[in-house]
PDB file of C-alpha atoms in Angstrom:
ATOM      1  CA  GLN A 954     -11.764  -9.556 -28.453  1.00 70.00           C
ATOM      2  CA  ALA A 955      -9.188  -7.530 -30.365  1.00 74.00           C
ATOM      3  CA  SER A 956      -8.757 -10.500 -32.720  1.00 74.00           C
ATOM      4  CA  GLY A 957     -12.471 -10.643 -33.477  1.00 77.00           C
ATOM      5  CA  ARG A 958     -13.656 -13.102 -30.813  1.00 78.00           C
ATOM      6  CA  GLU A 959     -16.116 -12.684 -27.997  1.00 78.00           C
ATOM      7  CA  ALA A 960     -14.697 -13.592 -24.601  1.00 79.00           C
ATOM      8  CA  SER A 961     -16.097 -14.102 -21.118  1.00 80.00           C
ATOM      9  CA  LEU A 962     -14.412 -14.481 -17.733  1.00 79.00           C
ATOM     10  CA  GLU A 963     -15.531 -16.806 -14.922  1.00 82.00           C
ATOM     11  CA  ILE A 964     -13.876 -17.157 -11.508  1.00 78.00           C
ATOM     12  CA  LEU A 965     -14.052 -20.759 -10.243  1.00 78.00           C
ATOM     13  CA  PRO A 966     -14.352 -21.637  -6.518  1.00 76.00           C
ATOM     14  CA  ASP A 967     -10.622 -22.402  -6.267  1.00 74.00           C
ATOM     15  CA  GLY A 968      -9.756 -18.941  -7.601  1.00 70.00           C
ATOM     16  CA  THR A 969      -8.851 -20.170 -11.076  1.00 78.00           C
ATOM     17  CA  ALA A 970     -10.001 -17.942 -13.923  1.00 82.00           C
ATOM     18  CA  ARG A 971     -11.779 -19.591 -16.845  1.00 84.00           C
ATOM     19  CA  ILE A 972     -11.817 -17.602 -20.083  1.00 84.00           C
ATOM     20  CA  ALA A 973     -14.267 -18.745 -22.723  1.00 83.00           C
ATOM     21  CA  LEU A 974     -13.463 -17.715 -26.277  1.00 79.00           C
ATOM     22  CA  GLY A 975     -16.170 -17.548 -28.926  1.00 77.00           C
ATOM     23  CA  ALA A 976     -15.735 -18.325 -32.567  1.00 75.00           C
ATOM     24  CA  ALA A 977     -13.638 -16.006 -34.699  1.00 74.00           C
ATOM     25  CA  GLY A 978     -15.372 -13.850 -37.262  1.00 72.00           C
ATOM     26  CA  GLY A 979     -15.880 -10.479 -35.619  1.00 73.00           C
ATOM     27  CA  SER A 980     -14.121  -7.299 -36.618  1.00 76.00           C
ATOM     28  CA  VAL A 981     -10.403  -7.186 -35.893  1.00 70.00           C
ATOM     29  CA  ASP A 982      -9.232  -4.153 -33.924  1.00 78.00           C
ATOM     30  CA  GLU A 983      -5.686  -3.696 -35.205  1.00 83.00           C
ATOM     31  CA  ARG A 984      -5.034  -0.641 -33.036  1.00 83.00           C
ATOM     32  CA  THR A 985      -5.845  -2.595 -29.879  1.00 84.00           C
ATOM     33  CA  GLN A 986      -3.852  -5.597 -31.078  1.00 84.00           C
ATOM     34  CA  ASN A 987      -0.854  -3.342 -31.613  1.00 87.00           C
ATOM     35  CA  ALA A 988      -1.296  -1.791 -28.153  1.00 88.00           C
ATOM     36  CA  ILE A 989      -1.419  -5.241 -26.516  1.00 86.00           C
ATOM     37  CA  ALA A 990       1.795  -6.250 -28.276  1.00 84.00           C
ATOM     38  CA  HIS A 991       3.674  -3.059 -27.374  1.00 85.00           C
ATOM     39  CA  ARG A 992       2.396  -2.232 -23.877  1.00 88.00           C
ATOM     40  CA  ALA A 993       5.195  -1.899 -21.354  1.00 88.00           C
ATOM     41  CA  THR A 994       5.522  -0.574 -17.822  1.00 89.00           C
ATOM     42  CA  CYS A 995       7.726   2.506 -17.545  1.00 89.00           C
ATOM     43  CA  ARG A 996       9.163   3.131 -14.082  1.00 89.00           C
ATOM     44  CA  GLY A 997      11.159   6.218 -15.047  1.00 89.00           C
ATOM     45  CA  PRO A 998      10.139   9.896 -14.862  1.00 90.00           C
ATOM     46  CA  PHE A 999       7.282  11.315 -16.938  1.00 92.00           C
ATOM     47  CA  ALA A1000       7.182  14.652 -18.734  1.00 91.00           C
ATOM     48  CA  PRO A1001       4.311  17.087 -18.058  1.00 89.00           C
ATOM     49  CA  LEU A1002       1.206  16.793 -20.231  1.00 91.00           C
ATOM     50  CA  PRO A1003      -0.010  19.941 -21.993  1.00 90.00           C
ATOM     51  CA  ASP A1004      -3.618  19.197 -21.046  1.00 92.00           C
ATOM     52  CA  ALA A1005      -4.171  16.452 -18.461  1.00 92.00           C
ATOM     53  CA  ALA A1006      -7.945  16.935 -18.551  1.00 91.00           C
ATOM     54  CA  ALA A1007      -8.016  16.306 -22.302  1.00 92.00           C
ATOM     55  CA  THR A1008      -5.911  13.202 -21.787  1.00 93.00           C
ATOM     56  CA  VAL A1009      -8.412  11.904 -19.251  1.00 93.00           C
ATOM     57  CA  ARG A1010     -11.258  12.423 -21.732  1.00 91.00           C
ATOM     58  CA  SER A1011      -9.342  10.423 -24.343  1.00 89.00           C
ATOM     59  CA  LEU A1012      -9.075   7.488 -21.947  1.00 89.00           C
ATOM     60  CA  SER A1013     -12.791   6.800 -21.698  1.00 84.00           C
ATOM     61  CA  ILE A1014     -13.230   3.046 -21.195  1.00 90.00           C
ATOM     62  CA  ALA A1015     -16.033   0.738 -20.110  1.00 90.00           C
ATOM     63  CA  PRO A1016     -15.109  -0.585 -16.638  1.00 94.00           C
ATOM     64  CA  ALA A1017     -15.992  -4.170 -15.819  1.00 91.00           C
ATOM     65  CA  PRO A1018     -19.154  -4.538 -13.698  1.00 91.00           C
ATOM     66  CA  GLY A1019     -18.564  -3.676 -10.061  1.00 94.00           C
ATOM     67  CA  THR A1020     -15.456  -1.595 -10.742  1.00 96.00           C
ATOM     68  CA  ALA A1021     -14.626   2.016 -11.522  1.00 96.00           C
ATOM     69  CA  VAL A1022     -11.731   4.154 -12.756  1.00 97.00           C
ATOM     70  CA  THR A1023     -11.158   7.606 -11.257  1.00 96.00           C
ATOM     71  CA  PHE A1024      -8.523  10.093 -12.386  1.00 97.00           C
ATOM     72  CA  LEU A1025      -6.481  12.566 -10.378  1.00 96.00           C
ATOM     73  CA  THR A1026      -5.109  15.691 -12.100  1.00 95.00           C
ATOM     74  CA  ASP A1027      -5.139  18.319  -9.340  1.00 95.00           C
ATOM     75  CA  ARG A1028      -1.526  19.156  -8.397  1.00 95.00           C
ATOM     76  CA  GLY A1029      -2.285  19.554  -4.705  1.00 96.00           C
ATOM     77  CA  ARG A1030      -4.032  16.193  -4.482  1.00 96.00           C
ATOM     78  CA  ILE A1031      -1.273  14.524  -6.501  1.00 96.00           C
ATOM     79  CA  ALA A1032       1.232  15.877  -3.968  1.00 97.00           C
ATOM     80  CA  GLN A1033      -0.823  14.424  -1.113  1.00 97.00           C
ATOM     81  CA  PHE A1034      -1.047  11.082  -2.894  1.00 96.00           C
ATOM     82  CA  ALA A1035       2.715  11.138  -3.503  1.00 96.00           C
ATOM     83  CA  ASP A1036       3.204  11.601   0.250  1.00 97.00           C
ATOM     84  CA  LEU A1037       1.126   8.475   0.907  1.00 96.00           C
ATOM     85  CA  ILE A1038       3.138   6.551  -1.689  1.00 96.00           C
ATOM     86  CA  ARG A1039       6.379   7.695  -0.039  1.00 96.00           C
ATOM     87  CA  GLU A1040       5.252   6.465   3.359  1.00 96.00           C
ATOM     88  CA  GLY A1041       3.867   3.216   1.924  1.00 95.00           C
ATOM     89  CA  THR A1042       7.163   2.617   0.097  1.00 95.00           C
ATOM     90  CA  ARG A1043       9.132   3.290   3.280  1.00 96.00           C
ATOM     91  CA  LEU A1044       7.040   0.770   5.190  1.00 96.00           C
ATOM     92  CA  ALA A1045       7.408  -1.831   2.444  1.00 95.00           C
ATOM     93  CA  TYR A1046      11.213  -1.591   2.242  1.00 95.00           C
ATOM     94  CA  ALA A1047      11.505  -1.592   6.026  1.00 95.00           C
ATOM     95  CA  ASP A1048       9.889  -5.049   5.963  1.00 94.00           C
ATOM     96  CA  ARG A1049      12.565  -7.744   5.595  1.00 94.00           C
ATOM     97  CA  GLY A1050      10.051 -10.241   4.250  1.00 94.00           C
ATOM     98  CA  PHE A1051       9.010  -7.855   1.481  1.00 94.00           C
ATOM     99  CA  CYS A1052      12.635  -7.150   0.538  1.00 95.00           C
ATOM    100  CA  VAL A1053      13.515 -10.841   0.325  1.00 95.00           C
ATOM    101  CA  GLU A1054      10.509 -11.576  -1.875  1.00 95.00           C
ATOM    102  CA  HIS A1055      11.128  -8.481  -4.005  1.00 94.00           C
ATOM    103  CA  ALA A1056      14.750  -9.498  -4.512  1.00 95.00           C
ATOM    104  CA  GLN A1057      13.642 -12.860  -5.886  1.00 95.00           C
ATOM    105  CA  TRP A1058      11.958 -11.094  -8.814  1.00 94.00           C
ATOM    106  CA  LEU A1059      14.848  -8.816  -9.759  1.00 95.00           C
ATOM    107  CA  ARG A1060      16.969  -9.747 -12.760  1.00 94.00           C
ATOM    108  CA  SER A1061      20.152  -8.405 -14.327  1.00 95.00           C
ATOM    109  CA  HIS A1062      20.214  -6.473 -17.596  1.00 94.00           C
ATOM    110  CA  TRP A1063      21.400  -9.624 -19.336  1.00 94.00           C
ATOM    111  CA  THR A1064      18.834 -12.088 -18.004  1.00 93.00           C
ATOM    112  CA  ARG A1065      17.488 -14.794 -20.269  1.00 92.00           C
ATOM    113  CA  ARG A1066      14.623 -15.616 -17.942  1.00 92.00           C
ATOM    114  CA  LEU A1067      11.115 -14.808 -19.095  1.00 92.00           C
ATOM    115  CA  ASP A1068       9.838 -13.589 -15.734  1.00 91.00           C
ATOM    116  CA  GLY A1069      10.839 -10.947 -13.225  1.00 92.00           C
ATOM    117  CA  MET A1070      12.086  -7.376 -13.650  1.00 92.00           C
ATOM    118  CA  PRO A1071      15.358  -6.821 -15.516  1.00 93.00           C
ATOM    119  CA  GLY A1072      17.458  -3.883 -14.358  1.00 93.00           C
ATOM    120  CA  TYR A1073      16.631  -1.826 -17.441  1.00 91.00           C
ATOM    121  CA  ALA A1074      12.944  -2.049 -16.559  1.00 90.00           C
ATOM    122  CA  ILE A1075      13.485  -0.252 -13.251  1.00 88.00           C
ATOM    123  CA  CYS A1076      15.952   2.283 -14.682  1.00 88.00           C
ATOM    124  CA  ILE A1077      19.089   1.198 -12.841  1.00 90.00           C
ATOM    125  CA  PRO A1078      22.647   0.804 -14.222  1.00 93.00           C
ATOM    126  CA  PRO A1079      23.740  -2.634 -15.486  1.00 93.00           C
ATOM    127  CA  LEU A1080      26.244  -3.270 -12.690  1.00 94.00           C
ATOM    128  CA  LEU A1081      23.729  -2.368  -9.996  1.00 94.00           C
ATOM    129  CA  SER A1082      21.245  -4.827 -11.516  1.00 94.00           C
ATOM    130  CA  LEU A1083      23.693  -7.603 -10.579  1.00 95.00           C
ATOM    131  CA  LEU A1084      24.131  -6.377  -7.007  1.00 95.00           C
ATOM    132  CA  LEU A1085      20.665  -5.108  -6.083  1.00 94.00           C
ATOM    133  CA  PRO A1086      19.037  -8.456  -5.140  1.00 94.00           C
ATOM    134  CA  THR A1087      21.756  -9.052  -2.548  1.00 95.00           C
ATOM    135  CA  LEU A1088      21.817  -5.445  -1.334  1.00 94.00           C
ATOM    136  CA  LEU A1089      18.082  -5.464  -0.682  1.00 94.00           C
ATOM    137  CA  LYS A1090      18.473  -8.466   1.605  1.00 93.00           C
ATOM    138  CA  ILE A1091      21.259  -6.986   3.728  1.00 93.00           C
ATOM    139  CA  LYS A1092      20.760  -3.190   3.607  1.00 93.00           C
ATOM    140  CA  ASP A1093      17.912  -0.955   4.761  1.00 95.00           C
ATOM    141  CA  ALA A1094      16.835   0.792   1.547  1.00 93.00           C
ATOM    142  CA  SER A1095      13.594   2.211   2.940  1.00 95.00           C
ATOM    143  CA  ALA A1096      14.691   5.872   3.138  1.00 95.00           C
ATOM    144  CA  MET A1097      16.362   5.855  -0.281  1.00 94.00           C
ATOM    145  CA  ARG A1098      13.583   4.019  -2.105  1.00 94.00           C
ATOM    146  CA  SER A1099      10.796   6.108  -0.557  1.00 95.00           C
ATOM    147  CA  LYS A1100      12.570   9.325  -1.613  1.00 95.00           C
ATOM    148  CA  GLN A1101      13.104   7.986  -5.153  1.00 93.00           C
ATOM    149  CA  GLU A1102       9.470   6.999  -5.533  1.00 94.00           C
ATOM    150  CA  TRP A1103       8.190  10.270  -4.077  1.00 95.00           C
ATOM    151  CA  LYS A1104      10.136  12.322  -6.624  1.00 94.00           C
ATOM    152  CA  LYS A1105       8.611  10.428  -9.545  1.00 93.00           C
ATOM    153  CA  GLU A1106       5.092  10.378  -8.130  1.00 94.00           C
ATOM    154  CA  VAL A1107       4.913  14.036  -7.037  1.00 94.00           C
ATOM    155  CA  GLU A1108       5.833  15.091 -10.589  1.00 93.00           C
ATOM    156  CA  ALA A1109       3.321  12.733 -12.221  1.00 93.00           C
ATOM    157  CA  PRO A1110       1.029  14.428 -14.771  1.00 94.00           C
ATOM    158  CA  LEU A1111      -1.948  12.339 -13.638  1.00 95.00           C
ATOM    159  CA  PHE A1112      -3.013   9.184 -11.825  1.00 97.00           C
ATOM    160  CA  ALA A1113      -5.764   6.664 -12.420  1.00 97.00           C
ATOM    161  CA  LEU A1114      -7.236   4.585  -9.600  1.00 97.00           C
ATOM    162  CA  VAL A1115      -9.081   1.299 -10.140  1.00 97.00           C
ATOM    163  CA  THR A1116     -11.569   0.430  -7.389  1.00 97.00           C
ATOM    164  CA  ALA A1117     -13.857  -2.554  -6.832  1.00 96.00           C
ATOM    165  CA  GLU A1118     -17.140  -2.836  -4.962  1.00 95.00           C
ATOM    166  CA  HIS A1119     -16.137  -6.224  -3.539  1.00 90.00           C
ATOM    167  CA  ASP A1120     -12.655  -6.887  -2.174  1.00 91.00           C
ATOM    168  CA  ALA A1121     -12.769 -10.597  -3.019  1.00 89.00           C
ATOM    169  CA  PRO A1122     -11.562 -12.838  -5.887  1.00 86.00           C
ATOM    170  CA  ALA A1123     -14.444 -11.912  -8.192  1.00 85.00           C
ATOM    171  CA  GLY A1124     -13.856  -8.219  -7.530  1.00 90.00           C
ATOM    172  CA  TRP A1125     -10.103  -8.586  -8.020  1.00 90.00           C
ATOM    173  CA  SER A1126     -10.604 -10.287 -11.376  1.00 87.00           C
ATOM    174  CA  ALA A1127     -13.094  -7.650 -12.506  1.00 90.00           C
ATOM    175  CA  ALA A1128     -10.636  -4.946 -11.448  1.00 93.00           C
ATOM    176  CA  GLY A1129      -7.975  -6.720 -13.489  1.00 92.00           C
ATOM    177  CA  VAL A1130     -10.187  -6.572 -16.575  1.00 90.00           C
ATOM    178  CA  THR A1131     -10.747  -2.853 -16.003  1.00 94.00           C
ATOM    179  CA  LEU A1132      -7.039  -2.279 -15.479  1.00 95.00           C
ATOM    180  CA  GLU A1133      -6.280  -4.181 -18.682  1.00 92.00           C
ATOM    181  CA  ARG A1134      -8.658  -1.954 -20.645  1.00 92.00           C
ATOM    182  CA  LEU A1135      -7.165   1.179 -19.120  1.00 95.00           C
ATOM    183  CA  LEU A1136      -3.563   0.211 -19.864  1.00 95.00           C
ATOM    184  CA  ILE A1137      -4.345  -0.811 -23.432  1.00 93.00           C
ATOM    185  CA  ALA A1138      -6.247   2.442 -24.035  1.00 92.00           C
ATOM    186  CA  ALA A1139      -3.331   4.419 -22.586  1.00 94.00           C
ATOM    187  CA  THR A1140      -0.834   2.567 -24.776  1.00 93.00           C
ATOM    188  CA  ALA A1141      -2.965   3.243 -27.849  1.00 91.00           C
ATOM    189  CA  GLN A1142      -2.802   6.957 -26.949  1.00 91.00           C
ATOM    190  CA  GLY A1143       0.978   6.811 -26.684  1.00 91.00           C
ATOM    191  CA  LEU A1144       0.961   7.158 -22.898  1.00 93.00           C
ATOM    192  CA  ALA A1145       3.455   5.492 -20.592  1.00 93.00           C
ATOM    193  CA  GLN A1146       2.162   3.863 -17.433  1.00 93.00           C
ATOM    194  CA  SER A1147       3.591   2.763 -14.113  1.00 94.00           C
ATOM    195  CA  PRO A1148       1.610   0.900 -11.421  1.00 93.00           C
ATOM    196  CA  SER A1149       1.709   2.132  -7.846  1.00 91.00           C
ATOM    197  CA  ALA A1150       0.434  -0.042  -5.016  1.00 92.00           C
ATOM    198  CA  ALA A1151       2.422   1.173  -1.999  1.00 91.00           C
ATOM    199  CA  ALA A1152      -0.240   3.583  -0.731  1.00 90.00           C
ATOM    200  CA  ILE A1153      -2.915   0.897  -1.143  1.00 92.00           C
ATOM    201  CA  GLU A1154      -1.218  -2.198   0.239  1.00 90.00           C
ATOM    202  CA  MET A1155       0.797  -0.612   3.043  1.00 89.00           C
ATOM    203  CA  GLY A1156      -0.006   1.621   5.993  1.00 83.00           C
ATOM    204  CA  GLY A1157      -3.789   1.307   6.055  1.00 88.00           C
ATOM    205  CA  PHE A1158      -4.148   4.320   3.762  1.00 92.00           C
ATOM    206  CA  ALA A1159      -7.034   2.965   1.662  1.00 91.00           C
ATOM    207  CA  SER A1160      -9.650   5.337   3.090  1.00 92.00           C
ATOM    208  CA  ARG A1161      -7.385   8.333   2.537  1.00 95.00           C
ATOM    209  CA  VAL A1162      -6.740   7.239  -1.049  1.00 95.00           C
ATOM    210  CA  VAL A1163     -10.491   6.955  -1.695  1.00 95.00           C
ATOM    211  CA  ALA A1164     -11.010  10.447  -0.246  1.00 96.00           C
ATOM    212  CA  LEU A1165      -8.250  11.980  -2.375  1.00 96.00           C
ATOM    213  CA  PHE A1166      -9.715  10.518  -5.565  1.00 96.00           C
ATOM    214  CA  GLU A1167     -13.266  11.353  -4.429  1.00 96.00           C
ATOM    215  CA  THR A1168     -14.493   7.872  -5.268  1.00 95.00           C
ATOM    216  CA  SER A1169     -15.868   4.807  -3.471  1.00 93.00           C
ATOM    217  CA  GLY A1170     -15.173   1.107  -3.229  1.00 94.00           C
ATOM    218  CA  THR A1171     -11.918  -0.602  -2.321  1.00 95.00           C
ATOM    219  CA  PRO A1172      -8.756   0.659  -4.077  1.00 96.00           C
ATOM    220  CA  GLN A1173      -7.070  -2.081  -6.087  1.00 96.00           C
ATOM    221  CA  LEU A1174      -4.262  -0.310  -7.942  1.00 95.00           C
ATOM    222  CA  ALA A1175      -3.167   3.192  -8.898  1.00 96.00           C
ATOM    223  CA  VAL A1176      -1.434   3.917 -12.190  1.00 96.00           C
ATOM    224  CA  ARG A1177       0.833   6.850 -12.991  1.00 96.00           C
ATOM    225  CA  LEU A1178       0.259   8.054 -16.565  1.00 96.00           C
ATOM    226  CA  GLY A1179       2.169  10.430 -18.823  1.00 94.00           C
ATOM    227  CA  ARG A1180       4.831  10.751 -21.507  1.00 92.00           C
ATOM    228  CA  ALA A1181       7.999   8.807 -20.724  1.00 90.00           C
ATOM    229  CA  GLU A1182      11.195  10.851 -20.560  1.00 87.00           C
ATOM    230  CA  LEU A1183      13.346   7.746 -21.057  1.00 82.00           C
ATOM    231  CA  PRO A1184      13.106   5.123 -23.823  1.00 79.00           C
ATOM    232  CA  ARG A1185      10.777   2.270 -22.958  1.00 78.00           C
ATOM    233  CA  ARG A1186      11.916  -1.309 -23.345  1.00 82.00           C
ATOM    234  CA  GLN A1187       9.684  -4.321 -23.049  1.00 84.00           C
ATOM    235  CA  THR A1188      10.550  -7.016 -20.570  1.00 87.00           C
ATOM    236  CA  PRO A1189      10.499 -10.724 -21.499  1.00 86.00           C
ATOM    237  CA  ARG A1190       7.077 -12.368 -21.263  1.00 85.00           C
ATOM    238  CA  LEU A1191       6.124 -15.920 -20.450  1.00 86.00           C
ATOM    239  CA  PRO A1192       4.108 -17.570 -23.234  1.00 85.00           C
ATOM    240  CA  PRO A1193       0.387 -18.130 -22.512  1.00 79.00           C
ATOM    241  CA  GLU A1194       0.822 -21.900 -22.369  1.00 80.00           C
ATOM    242  CA  HIS A1195       3.045 -21.477 -19.290  1.00 84.00           C
ATOM    243  CA  PHE A1196       0.131 -20.364 -17.096  1.00 80.00           C
ATOM    244  CA  THR A1197      -2.962 -21.573 -18.960  1.00 80.00           C
ATOM    245  CA  THR A1198      -4.609 -24.915 -19.617  1.00 80.00           C
ATOM    246  CA  TRP A1199      -6.669 -25.194 -22.792  1.00 76.00           C
ATOM    247  CA  GLU A1200      -9.737 -27.335 -22.175  1.00 74.00           C
ATOM    248  CA  ASN A1201     -10.512 -27.541 -25.892  1.00 69.00           C
ATOM    249  CA  PRO A1202      -7.349 -28.612 -27.720  1.00 58.00           C
ATOM    250  CA  THR A1203      -8.854 -27.652 -31.074  1.00 60.00           C
ATOM    251  CA  VAL A1204      -8.930 -23.984 -30.044  1.00 57.00           C
ATOM    252  CA  SER A1205      -5.629 -22.102 -30.026  1.00 58.00           C
ATOM    253  CA  PRO A1206      -4.850 -18.808 -28.256  1.00 56.00           C
ATOM    254  CA  PRO A1207      -5.668 -15.702 -30.315  1.00 54.00           C
ATOM    255  CA  SER A1208      -2.620 -14.181 -31.966  1.00 50.00           C
ATOM    256  CA  ALA A1209      -3.090 -10.888 -30.051  1.00 43.00           C
ATOM    257  CA  ILE A1210      -1.944 -12.622 -26.840  1.00 45.00           C
TER     258      ILE A1210
END
């Protein structure tokens, strides 16, 4: 769409997503194209925003059908949400299966792989990025990691929560479209973003999350938003052809991807 094409999304019975691209010729949105190219997750601390409410107003987007975005700026509620994230993080890192899977996606600072999370992306020293995958498999990091996450989350300037009416593949895909629009809008505003799923995926806290954000539906993902205190660095990205199949060989991916 940013490159001037209409696009539609269809979820097939096997869970595969089919994206139909229309002919080029529409207006090119260079600001959005630039945001797509430069968006990066920032897992470090965020500085306070001078006016969180004004920031929320600047992030007005059109959610995909069946989804919604709700923002949290109240300091007391953010503290309560941070407590849920701390407990969810503790539960996650106390699970050996989670730690083993998580370790498989960690990479060193010097990785040449195009997937996973290099050490610089999670704000750890270079040497630790070599050791962390092994340490996670043999050490209980639940207390340390939950404390680290709580400190970042409790100081967050604001949170956004994406919810879906239907907790099923179609709802997940629609929530993904909404999340994409939110992250691109935030990047265009110069805001850093960091996803937070611990309070949603662990501990059965979904109803408490919905109550804190005063919304409805099933929580899909929360996002911490603000101004990054540390320099952001993009991680390597797999090319589109690695995970897509083009049914029409005469149509190439838009350059914005």
